[in-house]
C-alpha positions as a Markdown table, in Angstrom:
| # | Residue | x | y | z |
|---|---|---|---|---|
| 1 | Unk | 62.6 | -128.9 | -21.9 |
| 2 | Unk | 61.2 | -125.5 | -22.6 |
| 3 | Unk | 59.1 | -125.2 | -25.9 |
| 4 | Unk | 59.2 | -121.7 | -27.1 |
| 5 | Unk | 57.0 | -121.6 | -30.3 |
| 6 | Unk | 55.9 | -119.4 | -32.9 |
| 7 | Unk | 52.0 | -119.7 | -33.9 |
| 8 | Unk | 52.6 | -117.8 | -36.8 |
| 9 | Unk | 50.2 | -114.8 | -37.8 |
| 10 | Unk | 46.4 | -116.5 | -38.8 |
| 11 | Unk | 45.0 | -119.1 | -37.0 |
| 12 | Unk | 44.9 | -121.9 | -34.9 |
| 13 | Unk | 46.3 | -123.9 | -37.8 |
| 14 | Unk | 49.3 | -121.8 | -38.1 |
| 15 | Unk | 51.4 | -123.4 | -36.1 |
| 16 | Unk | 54.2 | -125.5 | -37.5 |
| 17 | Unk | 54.0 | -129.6 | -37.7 |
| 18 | Unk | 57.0 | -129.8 | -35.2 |
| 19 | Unk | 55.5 | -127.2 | -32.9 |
| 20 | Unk | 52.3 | -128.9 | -32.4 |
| 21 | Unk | 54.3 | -132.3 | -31.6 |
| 22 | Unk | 56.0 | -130.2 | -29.0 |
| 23 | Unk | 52.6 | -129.0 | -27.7 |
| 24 | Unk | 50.8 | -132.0 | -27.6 |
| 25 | Unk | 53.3 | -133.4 | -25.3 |
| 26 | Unk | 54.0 | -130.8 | -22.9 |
| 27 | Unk | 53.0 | -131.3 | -19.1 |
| 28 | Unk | 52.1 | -127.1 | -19.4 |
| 29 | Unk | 51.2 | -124.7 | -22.5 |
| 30 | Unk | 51.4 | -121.4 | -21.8 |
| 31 | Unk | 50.1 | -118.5 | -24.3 |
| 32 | Unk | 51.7 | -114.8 | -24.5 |
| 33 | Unk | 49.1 | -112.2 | -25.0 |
| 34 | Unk | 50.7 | -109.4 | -24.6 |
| 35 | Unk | 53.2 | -108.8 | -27.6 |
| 36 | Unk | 50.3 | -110.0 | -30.6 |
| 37 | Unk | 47.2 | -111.0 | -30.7 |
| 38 | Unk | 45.9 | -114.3 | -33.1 |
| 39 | Unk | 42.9 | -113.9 | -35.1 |
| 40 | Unk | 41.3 | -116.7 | -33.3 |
| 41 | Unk | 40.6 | -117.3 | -28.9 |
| 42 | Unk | 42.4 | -119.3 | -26.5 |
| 43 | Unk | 39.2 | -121.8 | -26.7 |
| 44 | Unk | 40.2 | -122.6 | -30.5 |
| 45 | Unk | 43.8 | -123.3 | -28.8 |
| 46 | Unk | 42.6 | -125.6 | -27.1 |
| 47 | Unk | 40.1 | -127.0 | -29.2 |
| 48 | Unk | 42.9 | -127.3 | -31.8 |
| 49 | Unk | 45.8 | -128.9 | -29.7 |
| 50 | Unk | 43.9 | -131.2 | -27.4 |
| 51 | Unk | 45.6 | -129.4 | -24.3 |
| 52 | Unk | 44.2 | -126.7 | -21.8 |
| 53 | Unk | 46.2 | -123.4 | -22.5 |
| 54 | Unk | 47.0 | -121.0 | -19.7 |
| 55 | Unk | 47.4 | -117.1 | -20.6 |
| 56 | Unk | 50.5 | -115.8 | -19.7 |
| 57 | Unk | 49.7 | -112.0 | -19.3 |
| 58 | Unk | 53.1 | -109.0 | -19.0 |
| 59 | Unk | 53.1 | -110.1 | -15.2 |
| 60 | Unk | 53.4 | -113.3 | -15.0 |
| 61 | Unk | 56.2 | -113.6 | -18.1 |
| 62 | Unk | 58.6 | -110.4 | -16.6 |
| 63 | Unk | 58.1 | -110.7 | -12.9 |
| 64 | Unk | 57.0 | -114.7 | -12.6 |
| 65 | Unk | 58.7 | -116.4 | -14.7 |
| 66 | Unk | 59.8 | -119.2 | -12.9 |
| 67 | Unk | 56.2 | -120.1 | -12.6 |
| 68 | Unk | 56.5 | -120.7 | -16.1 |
| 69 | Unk | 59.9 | -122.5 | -15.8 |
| 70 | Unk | 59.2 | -124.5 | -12.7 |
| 71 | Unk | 60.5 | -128.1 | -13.4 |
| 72 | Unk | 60.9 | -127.0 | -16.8 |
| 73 | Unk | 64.2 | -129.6 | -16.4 |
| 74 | Unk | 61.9 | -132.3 | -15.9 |
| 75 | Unk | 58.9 | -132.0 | -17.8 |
| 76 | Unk | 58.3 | -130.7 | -21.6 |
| 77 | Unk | 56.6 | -126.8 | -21.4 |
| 78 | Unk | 55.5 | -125.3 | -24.3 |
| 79 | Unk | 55.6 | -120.9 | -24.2 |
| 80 | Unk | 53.4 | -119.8 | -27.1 |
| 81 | Unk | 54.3 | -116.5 | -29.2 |
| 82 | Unk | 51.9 | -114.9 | -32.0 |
| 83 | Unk | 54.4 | -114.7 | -34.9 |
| 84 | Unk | 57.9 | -115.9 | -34.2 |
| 85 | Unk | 59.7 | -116.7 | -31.2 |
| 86 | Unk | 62.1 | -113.7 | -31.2 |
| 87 | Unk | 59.6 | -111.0 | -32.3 |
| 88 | Unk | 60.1 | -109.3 | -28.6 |
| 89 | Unk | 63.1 | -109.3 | -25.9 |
| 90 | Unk | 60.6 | -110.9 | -23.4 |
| 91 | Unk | 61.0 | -113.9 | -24.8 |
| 92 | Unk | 64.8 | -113.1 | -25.2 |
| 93 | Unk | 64.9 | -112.7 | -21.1 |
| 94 | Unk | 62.8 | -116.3 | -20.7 |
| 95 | Unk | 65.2 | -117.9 | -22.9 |
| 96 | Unk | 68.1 | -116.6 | -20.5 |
| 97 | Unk | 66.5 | -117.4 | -17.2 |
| 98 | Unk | 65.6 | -120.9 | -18.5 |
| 99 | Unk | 69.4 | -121.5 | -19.2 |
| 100 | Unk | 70.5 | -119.7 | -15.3 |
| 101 | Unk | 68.5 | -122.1 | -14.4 |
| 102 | Unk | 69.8 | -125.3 | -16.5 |
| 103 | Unk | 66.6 | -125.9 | -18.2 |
| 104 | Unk | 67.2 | -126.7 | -22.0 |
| 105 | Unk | 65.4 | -125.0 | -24.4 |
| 106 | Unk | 63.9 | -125.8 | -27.7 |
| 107 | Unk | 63.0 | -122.7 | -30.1 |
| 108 | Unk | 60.3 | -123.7 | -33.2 |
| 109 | Unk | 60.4 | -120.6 | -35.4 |
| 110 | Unk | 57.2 | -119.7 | -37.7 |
| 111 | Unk | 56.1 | -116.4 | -39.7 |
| 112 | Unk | 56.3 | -112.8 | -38.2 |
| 113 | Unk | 55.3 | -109.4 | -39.5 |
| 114 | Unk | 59.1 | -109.0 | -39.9 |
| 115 | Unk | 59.0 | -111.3 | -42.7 |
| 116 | Unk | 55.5 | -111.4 | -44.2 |
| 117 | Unk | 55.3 | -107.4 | -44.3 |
| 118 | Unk | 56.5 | -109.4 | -47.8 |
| 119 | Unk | 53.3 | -109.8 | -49.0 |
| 120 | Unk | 53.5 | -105.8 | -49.7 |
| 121 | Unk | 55.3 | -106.6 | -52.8 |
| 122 | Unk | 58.4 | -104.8 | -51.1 |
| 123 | Unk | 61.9 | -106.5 | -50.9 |
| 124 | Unk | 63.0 | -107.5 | -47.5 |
| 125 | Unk | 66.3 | -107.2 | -47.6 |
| 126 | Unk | 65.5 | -103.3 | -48.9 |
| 127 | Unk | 63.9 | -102.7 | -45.5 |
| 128 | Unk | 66.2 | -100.7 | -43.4 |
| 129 | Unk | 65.3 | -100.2 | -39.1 |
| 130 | Unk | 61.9 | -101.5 | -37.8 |
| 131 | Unk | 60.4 | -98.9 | -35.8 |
| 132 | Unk | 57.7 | -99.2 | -33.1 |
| 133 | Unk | 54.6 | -96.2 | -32.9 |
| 134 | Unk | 52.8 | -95.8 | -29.5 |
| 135 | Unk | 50.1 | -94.3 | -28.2 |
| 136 | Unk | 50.6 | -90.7 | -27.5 |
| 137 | Unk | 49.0 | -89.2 | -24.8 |
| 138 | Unk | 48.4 | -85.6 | -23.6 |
| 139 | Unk | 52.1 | -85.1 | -21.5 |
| 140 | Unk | 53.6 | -88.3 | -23.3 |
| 141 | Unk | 54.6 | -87.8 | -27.5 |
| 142 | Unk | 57.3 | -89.3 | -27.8 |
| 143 | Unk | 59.0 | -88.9 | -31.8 |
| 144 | Unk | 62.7 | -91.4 | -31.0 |
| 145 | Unk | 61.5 | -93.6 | -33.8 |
| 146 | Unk | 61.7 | -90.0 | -35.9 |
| 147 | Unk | 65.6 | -90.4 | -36.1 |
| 148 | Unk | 65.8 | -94.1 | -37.2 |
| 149 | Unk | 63.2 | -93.3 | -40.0 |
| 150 | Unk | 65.3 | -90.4 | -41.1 |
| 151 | Unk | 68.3 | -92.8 | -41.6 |
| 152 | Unk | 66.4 | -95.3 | -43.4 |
| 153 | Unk | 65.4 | -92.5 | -45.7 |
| 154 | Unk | 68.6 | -91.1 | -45.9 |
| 155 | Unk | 69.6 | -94.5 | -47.5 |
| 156 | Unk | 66.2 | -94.8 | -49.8 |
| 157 | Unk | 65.4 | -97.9 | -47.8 |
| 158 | Unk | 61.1 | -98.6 | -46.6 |
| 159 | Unk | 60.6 | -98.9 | -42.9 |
| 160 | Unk | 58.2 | -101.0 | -41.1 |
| 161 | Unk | 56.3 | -99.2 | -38.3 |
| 162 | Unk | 54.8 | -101.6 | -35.7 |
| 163 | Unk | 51.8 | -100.5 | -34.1 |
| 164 | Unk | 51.3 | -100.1 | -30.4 |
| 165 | Unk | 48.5 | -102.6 | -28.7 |
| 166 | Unk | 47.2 | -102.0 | -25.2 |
| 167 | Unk | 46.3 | -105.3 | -23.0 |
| 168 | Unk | 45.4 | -105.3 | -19.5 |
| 169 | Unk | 46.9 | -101.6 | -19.0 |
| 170 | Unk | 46.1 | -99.8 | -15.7 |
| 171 | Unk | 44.9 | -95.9 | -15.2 |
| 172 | Unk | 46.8 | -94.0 | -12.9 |
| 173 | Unk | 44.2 | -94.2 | -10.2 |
| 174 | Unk | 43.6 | -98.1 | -10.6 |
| 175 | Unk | 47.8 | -98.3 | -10.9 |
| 176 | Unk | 48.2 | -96.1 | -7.8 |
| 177 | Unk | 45.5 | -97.2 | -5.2 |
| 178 | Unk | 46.6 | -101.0 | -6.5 |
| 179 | Unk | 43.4 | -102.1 | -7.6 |
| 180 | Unk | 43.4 | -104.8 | -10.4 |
| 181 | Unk | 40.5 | -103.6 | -13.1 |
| 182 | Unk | 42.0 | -103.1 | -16.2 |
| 183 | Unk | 41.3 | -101.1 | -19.3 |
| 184 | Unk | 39.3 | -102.0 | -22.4 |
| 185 | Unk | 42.5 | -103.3 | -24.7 |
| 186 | Unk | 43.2 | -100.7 | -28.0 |
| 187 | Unk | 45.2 | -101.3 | -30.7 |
| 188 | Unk | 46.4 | -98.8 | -32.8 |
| 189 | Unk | 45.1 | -98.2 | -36.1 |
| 190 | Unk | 47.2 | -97.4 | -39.6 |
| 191 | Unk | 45.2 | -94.3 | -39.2 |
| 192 | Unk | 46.6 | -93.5 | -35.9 |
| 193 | Unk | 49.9 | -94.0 | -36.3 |
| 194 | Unk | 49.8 | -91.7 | -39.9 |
| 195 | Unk | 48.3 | -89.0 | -37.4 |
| 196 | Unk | 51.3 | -89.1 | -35.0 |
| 197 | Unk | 53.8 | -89.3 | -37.5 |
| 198 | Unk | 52.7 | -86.5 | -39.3 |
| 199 | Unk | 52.1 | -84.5 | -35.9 |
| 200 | Unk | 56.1 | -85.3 | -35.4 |
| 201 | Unk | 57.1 | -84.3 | -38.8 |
| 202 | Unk | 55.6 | -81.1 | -38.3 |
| 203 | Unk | 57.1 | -80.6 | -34.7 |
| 204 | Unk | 60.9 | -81.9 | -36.2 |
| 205 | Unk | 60.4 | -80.6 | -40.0 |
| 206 | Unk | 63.3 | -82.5 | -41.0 |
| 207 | Unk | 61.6 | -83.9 | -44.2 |
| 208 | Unk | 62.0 | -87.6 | -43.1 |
| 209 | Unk | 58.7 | -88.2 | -44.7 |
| 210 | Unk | 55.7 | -86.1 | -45.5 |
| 211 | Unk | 52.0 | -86.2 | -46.3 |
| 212 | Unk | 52.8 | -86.9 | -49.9 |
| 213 | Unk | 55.4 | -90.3 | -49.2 |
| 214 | Unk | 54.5 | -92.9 | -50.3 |
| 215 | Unk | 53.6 | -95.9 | -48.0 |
| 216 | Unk | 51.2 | -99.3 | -47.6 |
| 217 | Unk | 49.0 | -99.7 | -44.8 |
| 218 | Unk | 48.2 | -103.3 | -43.6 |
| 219 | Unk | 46.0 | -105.5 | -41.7 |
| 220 | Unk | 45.1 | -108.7 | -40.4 |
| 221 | Unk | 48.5 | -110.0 | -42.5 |
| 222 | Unk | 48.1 | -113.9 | -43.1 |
| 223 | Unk | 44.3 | -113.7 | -42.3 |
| 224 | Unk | 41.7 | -114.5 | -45.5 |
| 225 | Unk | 40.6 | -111.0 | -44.9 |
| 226 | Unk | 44.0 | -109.5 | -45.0 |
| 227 | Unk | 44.1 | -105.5 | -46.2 |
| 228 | Unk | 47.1 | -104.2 | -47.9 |
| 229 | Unk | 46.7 | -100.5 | -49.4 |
| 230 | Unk | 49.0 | -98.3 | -50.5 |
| 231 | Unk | 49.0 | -94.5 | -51.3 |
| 232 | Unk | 50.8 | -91.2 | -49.7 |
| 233 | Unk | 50.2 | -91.0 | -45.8 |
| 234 | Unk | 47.2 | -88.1 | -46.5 |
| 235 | Unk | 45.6 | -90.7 | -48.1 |
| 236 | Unk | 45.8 | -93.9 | -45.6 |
| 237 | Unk | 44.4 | -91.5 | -43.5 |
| 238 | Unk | 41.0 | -92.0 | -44.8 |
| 239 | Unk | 41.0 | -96.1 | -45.3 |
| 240 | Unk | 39.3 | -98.4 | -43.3 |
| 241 | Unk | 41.6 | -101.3 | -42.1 |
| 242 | Unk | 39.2 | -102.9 | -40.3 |
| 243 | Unk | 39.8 | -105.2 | -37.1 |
| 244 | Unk | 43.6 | -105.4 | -35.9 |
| 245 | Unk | 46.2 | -106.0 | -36.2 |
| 246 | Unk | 47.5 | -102.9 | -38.3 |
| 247 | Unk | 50.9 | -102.4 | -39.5 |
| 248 | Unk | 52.3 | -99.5 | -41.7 |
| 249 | Unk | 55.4 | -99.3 | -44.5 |
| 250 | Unk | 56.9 | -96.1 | -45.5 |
| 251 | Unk | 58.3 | -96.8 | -49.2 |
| 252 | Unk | 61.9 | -95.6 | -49.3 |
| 253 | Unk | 63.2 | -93.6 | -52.4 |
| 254 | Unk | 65.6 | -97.4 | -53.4 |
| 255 | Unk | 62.1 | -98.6 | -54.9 |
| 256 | Unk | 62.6 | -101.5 | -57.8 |
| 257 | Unk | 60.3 | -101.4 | -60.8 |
| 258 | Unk | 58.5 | -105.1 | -59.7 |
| 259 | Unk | 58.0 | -102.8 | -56.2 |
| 260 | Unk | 56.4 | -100.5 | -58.0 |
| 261 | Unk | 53.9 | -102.9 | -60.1 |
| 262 | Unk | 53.1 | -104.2 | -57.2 |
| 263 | Unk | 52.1 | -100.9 | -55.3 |
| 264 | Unk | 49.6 | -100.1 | -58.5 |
| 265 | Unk | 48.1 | -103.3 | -57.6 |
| 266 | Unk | 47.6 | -102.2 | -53.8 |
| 267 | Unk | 46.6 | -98.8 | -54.8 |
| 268 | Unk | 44.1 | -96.5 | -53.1 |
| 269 | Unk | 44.0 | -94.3 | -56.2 |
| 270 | Unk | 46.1 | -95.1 | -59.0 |
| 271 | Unk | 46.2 | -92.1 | -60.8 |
| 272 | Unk | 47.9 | -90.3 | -57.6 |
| 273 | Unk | 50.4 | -93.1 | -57.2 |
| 274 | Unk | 51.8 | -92.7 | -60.7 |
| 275 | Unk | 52.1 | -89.4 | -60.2 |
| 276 | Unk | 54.0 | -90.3 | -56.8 |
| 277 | Unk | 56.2 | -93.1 | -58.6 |
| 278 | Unk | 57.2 | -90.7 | -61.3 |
| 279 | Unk | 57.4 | -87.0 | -59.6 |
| 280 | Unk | 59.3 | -88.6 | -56.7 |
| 281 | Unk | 60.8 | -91.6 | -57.4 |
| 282 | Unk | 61.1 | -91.7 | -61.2 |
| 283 | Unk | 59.3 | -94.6 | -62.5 |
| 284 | Unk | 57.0 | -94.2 | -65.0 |
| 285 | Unk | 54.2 | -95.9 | -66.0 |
């Protein structure tokens, strides 16, 4: 049986009651560390579960997989995700090969960003597309996720922007003379990603958004230290998030009074939110 299990967004102790069952009695435990990142090391893992964990880096889960799934139809192995299961199609595509292959497969779901980007104060089900931000670089700015945003906004609905993370990425010389040293991982900050998109508003000018919408930055979500803030973009701009990971909201024109309360709560400056809420939105204080 393949094990694929969500560890949830904190800690070690994260992980579900039925997912650690599952762990403790696999012959193999594999961790993704590509997708996410968990507040805690591999060592705490271990610590935690009583079993050795072995990293499963991009290479080994899109080009090697059957390493993972070797006599998967005999023996329990447990694939570890940060957050749920189905967060990314790579675990999609190990879920497919594992049934090509006639290997049955158990999935133990737990909390994602997708559902906890609740803790905002902002209704799920008024979330329209989730987008995903990367890393621009000087001949690579790539504005796609421009469109979908427009089209939530077209429909007053908030859209959640997931940040781009860097692990064991290659430069172009280490990439093309094949040597295996790998970059210092990044992870893109709320800061960041409010740069780029207001770098690609200015570029498009559609009014998707603009320095004065209203959005909540985030950090570290299910963590004790967790950061929620909210405020236009020109303001997240100049808040410290602290450590990853970062995610970032923008709050669609469909906002409920309760939404609101709860934005005053977050605020960065209250007296420019209300202003916000009423000038653009209308709600008043």
């Amino acid at each position: 049986m393949l094990y694929v299990i969500g560890l949830g967004l904190g800690d070690e102790r994260d992980i579900t009651v039925k997912g650690l069952e599952a762990v403790k009695g696999s012959e193999r435990v594999y961790l993704e560390s590509y997708t996410s990142i968990l507040m805690v090391n591999k060592e705490k893992l271990e610590e935690f579960y009583g079993k050795k964990v072995i990293v499963a880096h991009r290479e080994t889960v899109e080009s090697q997989s059957d390493d993972i799934l070797k006599d998967a139809d005999k023996v329990d192995v447990s694939f570890l995700v940060v957050g749920d299961p189905f967060g990314a199609t790579t675990h999609t595509d190990l879920v497919i090969r594992a049934h090509e292959l006639g290997i049955k497969v158990k999935v133990v779901h737990n909390a994602s960003i997708m559902n906890a980007v609740g803790a905002t104060g902002l209704q799920l089900y008024s979330f329209g597309q989730t987008i995903s931000v990367v890393f621009f670089t000087e001949t690579w700015r790539p504005d796609s996720f421009y469109d979908r945003i427009k089209e939530n906004t077209t429909l007053g609905l908030h859209t959640l922007c997931l940040l781009d993370i860097k692990v064991r990425e290659q430069s172009i010389e280490n990439l093309m003379r094949n040597r295996p040293i790998y970059e210092p991982p990044r992870y893109m900050t709320v800061n960041q990603a409010v740069e780029q998109l207001l770098e690609v508003e200015t570029k498009r000018g559609e009014k998707a958004y603009t320095a004065d919408t209203l959005a909540v930055g985030v950090s570290r979500v299910g963590s004790n230290d967790q950061i929620i803030k909210a405020g236009t973009l020109e303001q997240l701009v100049g808040v410290d998030f602290g450590a990853p990971l970062h995610s970032l909201v923008l709050v669609g024109h469909r906002l409920h009074l309760l939404e609101a309360e709860i934005l005053r709560e977050n605020a960065v400056d209250l007296e420019r939110l209300n202003f916000v809420l009423k000038h653009d939105y209308n709600i008043d204080k």
